[in-house]
mmCIF file of N, CA and C and ligand atoms in Angstrom:
data_model
loop_
_atom_site.group_PDB
_atom_site.id
_atom_site.type_symbol
_atom_site.label_atom_id
_atom_site.label_comp_id
_atom_site.label_asym_id
_atom_site.label_seq_id
_atom_site.Cartn_x
_atom_site.Cartn_y
_atom_site.Cartn_z
ATOM 1 N N MET A 1 0.845 -1.192 0.000
ATOM 2 C CA MET A 1 0.000 0.000 0.000
ATOM 3 C C MET A 1 0.887 1.252 0.000
ATOM 4 N N TYR A 2 0.456 2.257 -0.770
ATOM 5 C CA TYR A 2 1.238 3.488 -0.780
ATOM 6 C C TYR A 2 1.016 4.301 0.485
ATOM 7 N N VAL A 3 2.120 4.653 1.119
ATOM 8 C CA VAL A 3 2.066 5.529 2.284
ATOM 9 C C VAL A 3 2.252 6.965 1.787
ATOM 10 N N CYS A 4 3.205 7.127 0.890
ATOM 11 C CA CYS A 4 3.522 8.443 0.347
ATOM 12 C C CYS A 4 3.264 8.449 -1.156
ATOM 13 N N VAL A 5 2.235 9.157 -1.550
ATOM 14 C CA VAL A 5 1.862 9.210 -2.965
ATOM 15 C C VAL A 5 2.860 10.068 -3.745
ATOM 16 N N CYS A 6 3.294 11.175 -3.153
ATOM 17 C CA CYS A 6 4.230 12.077 -3.844
ATOM 18 C C CYS A 6 5.506 11.372 -4.259
ATOM 19 N N LYS A 7 6.056 10.579 -3.343
ATOM 20 C CA LYS A 7 7.333 9.920 -3.612
ATOM 21 C C LYS A 7 7.185 8.438 -3.940
ATOM 22 N N GLY A 8 5.962 7.958 -3.974
ATOM 23 C CA GLY A 8 5.713 6.563 -4.319
ATOM 24 C C GLY A 8 6.347 5.586 -3.341
ATOM 25 N N VAL A 9 6.200 5.895 -2.055
ATOM 26 C CA VAL A 9 6.795 5.017 -1.033
ATOM 27 C C VAL A 9 5.700 4.141 -0.421
ATOM 28 N N THR A 10 5.968 2.843 -0.374
ATOM 29 C CA THR A 10 4.993 1.903 0.187
ATOM 30 C C THR A 10 5.350 1.534 1.628
ATOM 31 N N ASP A 11 4.375 0.990 2.345
ATOM 32 C CA ASP A 11 4.658 0.509 3.704
ATOM 33 C C ASP A 11 5.720 -0.587 3.662
ATOM 34 N N HIS A 12 5.697 -1.378 2.606
ATOM 35 C CA HIS A 12 6.703 -2.431 2.452
ATOM 36 C C HIS A 12 8.116 -1.838 2.392
ATOM 37 N N GLN A 13 8.262 -0.748 1.648
ATOM 38 C CA GLN A 13 9.585 -0.099 1.545
ATOM 39 C C GLN A 13 10.054 0.430 2.897
ATOM 40 N N ILE A 14 9.121 0.963 3.663
ATOM 41 C CA ILE A 14 9.482 1.473 4.989
ATOM 42 C C ILE A 14 9.949 0.313 5.868
ATOM 43 N N ARG A 15 9.186 -0.772 5.857
ATOM 44 C CA ARG A 15 9.581 -1.942 6.655
ATOM 45 C C ARG A 15 10.926 -2.499 6.200
ATOM 46 N N GLN A 16 11.131 -2.451 4.881
ATOM 47 C CA GLN A 16 12.409 -2.924 4.330
ATOM 48 C C GLN A 16 13.578 -2.079 4.847
ATOM 49 N N GLN A 17 13.382 -0.774 4.907
ATOM 50 C CA GLN A 17 14.428 0.112 5.432
ATOM 51 C C GLN A 17 14.760 -0.252 6.869
ATOM 52 N N VAL A 18 13.721 -0.530 7.638
ATOM 53 C CA VAL A 18 13.947 -0.888 9.045
ATOM 54 C C VAL A 18 14.680 -2.229 9.124
ATOM 55 N N SER A 19 14.287 -3.194 8.305
ATOM 56 C CA SER A 19 15.014 -4.462 8.389
ATOM 57 C C SER A 19 16.428 -4.328 7.830
ATOM 58 N N ASP A 20 16.661 -3.308 7.017
ATOM 59 C CA ASP A 20 18.026 -3.037 6.541
ATOM 60 C C ASP A 20 18.843 -2.207 7.540
ATOM 61 N N GLY A 21 18.240 -1.860 8.657
ATOM 62 C CA GLY A 21 19.012 -1.200 9.708
ATOM 63 C C GLY A 21 18.547 0.173 10.154
ATOM 64 N N ALA A 22 17.570 0.765 9.456
ATOM 65 C CA ALA A 22 17.089 2.080 9.894
ATOM 66 C C ALA A 22 16.384 1.934 11.239
ATOM 67 N N ARG A 23 16.643 2.848 12.144
ATOM 68 C CA ARG A 23 16.053 2.761 13.477
ATOM 69 C C ARG A 23 15.281 4.014 13.874
ATOM 70 N N SER A 24 15.144 4.932 12.961
ATOM 71 C CA SER A 24 14.382 6.134 13.292
ATOM 72 C C SER A 24 13.634 6.622 12.060
ATOM 73 N N TRP A 25 12.625 7.417 12.310
ATOM 74 C CA TRP A 25 11.862 8.019 11.223
ATOM 75 C C TRP A 25 12.774 8.871 10.350
ATOM 76 N N GLN A 26 13.685 9.585 10.993
ATOM 77 C CA GLN A 26 14.653 10.412 10.274
ATOM 78 C C GLN A 26 15.411 9.597 9.221
ATOM 79 N N GLU A 27 15.890 8.442 9.642
ATOM 80 C CA GLU A 27 16.658 7.584 8.723
ATOM 81 C C GLU A 27 15.790 7.074 7.581
ATOM 82 N N VAL A 28 14.555 6.673 7.907
ATOM 83 C CA VAL A 28 13.645 6.172 6.875
ATOM 84 C C VAL A 28 13.323 7.283 5.879
ATOM 85 N N ARG A 29 13.098 8.469 6.400
ATOM 86 C CA ARG A 29 12.759 9.600 5.529
ATOM 87 C C ARG A 29 13.907 9.929 4.583
ATOM 88 N N GLU A 30 15.107 9.950 5.132
ATOM 89 C CA GLU A 30 16.273 10.244 4.288
ATOM 90 C C GLU A 30 16.486 9.173 3.225
ATOM 91 N N ALA A 31 16.274 7.921 3.604
ATOM 92 C CA ALA A 31 16.531 6.827 2.670
ATOM 93 C C ALA A 31 15.470 6.725 1.575
ATOM 94 N N THR A 32 14.221 7.059 1.885
ATOM 95 C CA THR A 32 13.145 6.852 0.910
ATOM 96 C C THR A 32 12.645 8.147 0.268
ATOM 97 N N GLY A 33 12.863 9.272 0.918
ATOM 98 C CA GLY A 33 12.316 10.537 0.413
ATOM 99 C C GLY A 33 10.877 10.728 0.860
ATOM 100 N N CYS A 34 10.372 9.768 1.627
ATOM 101 C CA CYS A 34 8.999 9.828 2.128
ATOM 102 C C CYS A 34 8.770 11.103 2.944
ATOM 103 N N ALA A 35 7.657 11.764 2.678
ATOM 104 C CA ALA A 35 7.257 12.987 3.404
ATOM 105 C C ALA A 35 8.142 14.191 3.112
ATOM 106 N N THR A 36 8.865 14.153 2.013
ATOM 107 C CA THR A 36 9.724 15.287 1.689
ATOM 108 C C THR A 36 9.073 16.238 0.676
ATOM 109 N N GLN A 37 7.838 15.919 0.269
ATOM 110 C CA GLN A 37 7.176 16.827 -0.673
ATOM 111 C C GLN A 37 6.008 17.562 -0.006
ATOM 112 N N CYS A 38 4.799 16.996 -0.039
ATOM 113 C CA CYS A 38 3.677 17.726 0.582
ATOM 114 C C CYS A 38 3.639 17.536 2.094
ATOM 115 N N GLY A 39 4.194 16.431 2.564
ATOM 116 C CA GLY A 39 4.262 16.177 4.003
ATOM 117 C C GLY A 39 3.005 15.585 4.621
ATOM 118 N N LYS A 40 1.967 15.366 3.803
ATOM 119 C CA LYS A 40 0.699 14.857 4.345
ATOM 120 C C LYS A 40 0.815 13.431 4.882
ATOM 121 N N CYS A 41 1.774 12.703 4.376
ATOM 122 C CA CYS A 41 1.919 11.304 4.767
ATOM 123 C C CYS A 41 2.750 11.140 6.033
ATOM 124 N N ALA A 42 3.335 12.213 6.530
ATOM 125 C CA ALA A 42 4.309 12.102 7.624
ATOM 126 C C ALA A 42 3.771 11.370 8.840
ATOM 127 N N CYS A 43 2.550 11.723 9.237
ATOM 128 C CA CYS A 43 1.998 11.143 10.454
ATOM 129 C C CYS A 43 1.855 9.623 10.320
ATOM 130 N N PHE A 44 1.257 9.195 9.215
ATOM 131 C CA PHE A 44 1.070 7.762 9.026
ATOM 132 C C PHE A 44 2.413 7.052 8.809
ATOM 133 N N ALA A 45 3.292 7.679 8.027
ATOM 134 C CA ALA A 45 4.602 7.075 7.767
ATOM 135 C C ALA A 45 5.394 6.884 9.058
ATOM 136 N N LYS A 46 5.280 7.853 9.940
ATOM 137 C CA LYS A 46 5.963 7.734 11.236
ATOM 138 C C LYS A 46 5.418 6.557 12.015
ATOM 139 N N SER A 47 4.095 6.380 11.994
ATOM 140 C CA SER A 47 3.541 5.285 12.770
ATOM 141 C C SER A 47 3.901 3.934 12.160
ATOM 142 N N VAL A 48 3.989 3.856 10.842
ATOM 143 C CA VAL A 48 4.442 2.609 10.207
ATOM 144 C C VAL A 48 5.889 2.318 10.626
ATOM 145 N N THR A 49 6.709 3.362 10.622
ATOM 146 C CA THR A 49 8.109 3.215 11.026
ATOM 147 C C THR A 49 8.217 2.753 12.478
ATOM 148 N N ARG A 50 7.463 3.416 13.335
ATOM 149 C CA ARG A 50 7.490 3.081 14.772
ATOM 150 C C ARG A 50 7.106 1.619 14.995
ATOM 151 N N GLU A 51 6.068 1.206 14.294
ATOM 152 C CA GLU A 51 5.592 -0.178 14.416
ATOM 153 C C GLU A 51 6.677 -1.159 13.951
ATOM 154 N N ALA A 52 7.300 -0.841 12.810
ATOM 155 C CA ALA A 52 8.329 -1.724 12.261
ATOM 156 C C ALA A 52 9.540 -1.805 13.181
ATOM 157 N N VAL A 53 9.928 -0.663 13.751
ATOM 158 C CA VAL A 53 11.074 -0.642 14.667
ATOM 159 C C VAL A 53 10.743 -1.456 15.911
ATOM 160 N N HIS A 54 9.517 -1.323 16.365
ATOM 161 C CA HIS A 54 9.061 -2.049 17.552
ATOM 162 C C HIS A 54 9.101 -3.559 17.318
ATOM 163 N N GLU A 55 8.750 -3.957 16.102
ATOM 164 C CA GLU A 55 8.712 -5.388 15.769
ATOM 165 C C GLU A 55 10.093 -5.941 15.462
ATOM 166 N N ALA A 56 11.042 -5.051 15.163
ATOM 167 C CA ALA A 56 12.370 -5.510 14.719
ATOM 168 C C ALA A 56 13.168 -6.147 15.856
HETATM 169 FE FE1 FES B 101 4.247 11.958 1.082
HETATM 170 FE FE2 FES B 101 3.188 13.987 -0.230
HETATM 171 S S1 FES B 101 2.259 12.067 0.217
HETATM 172 S S2 FES B 101 5.137 13.886 0.666
#
């Protein structure tokens, strides 16, 4: 599912970043570009990241 429409970032990509070693929203954002355009996805993207980090 797309989390960020502007940058075409999916929840799968966010989880992949976390399994590749990202441990913060900052790192996920830098790696994917998620939430770097309109910013509307930031809240949901952060919660996906938090969940993935928690599960990691
Ligand atoms: Fe993510 Fe616009 S939907 S920056």
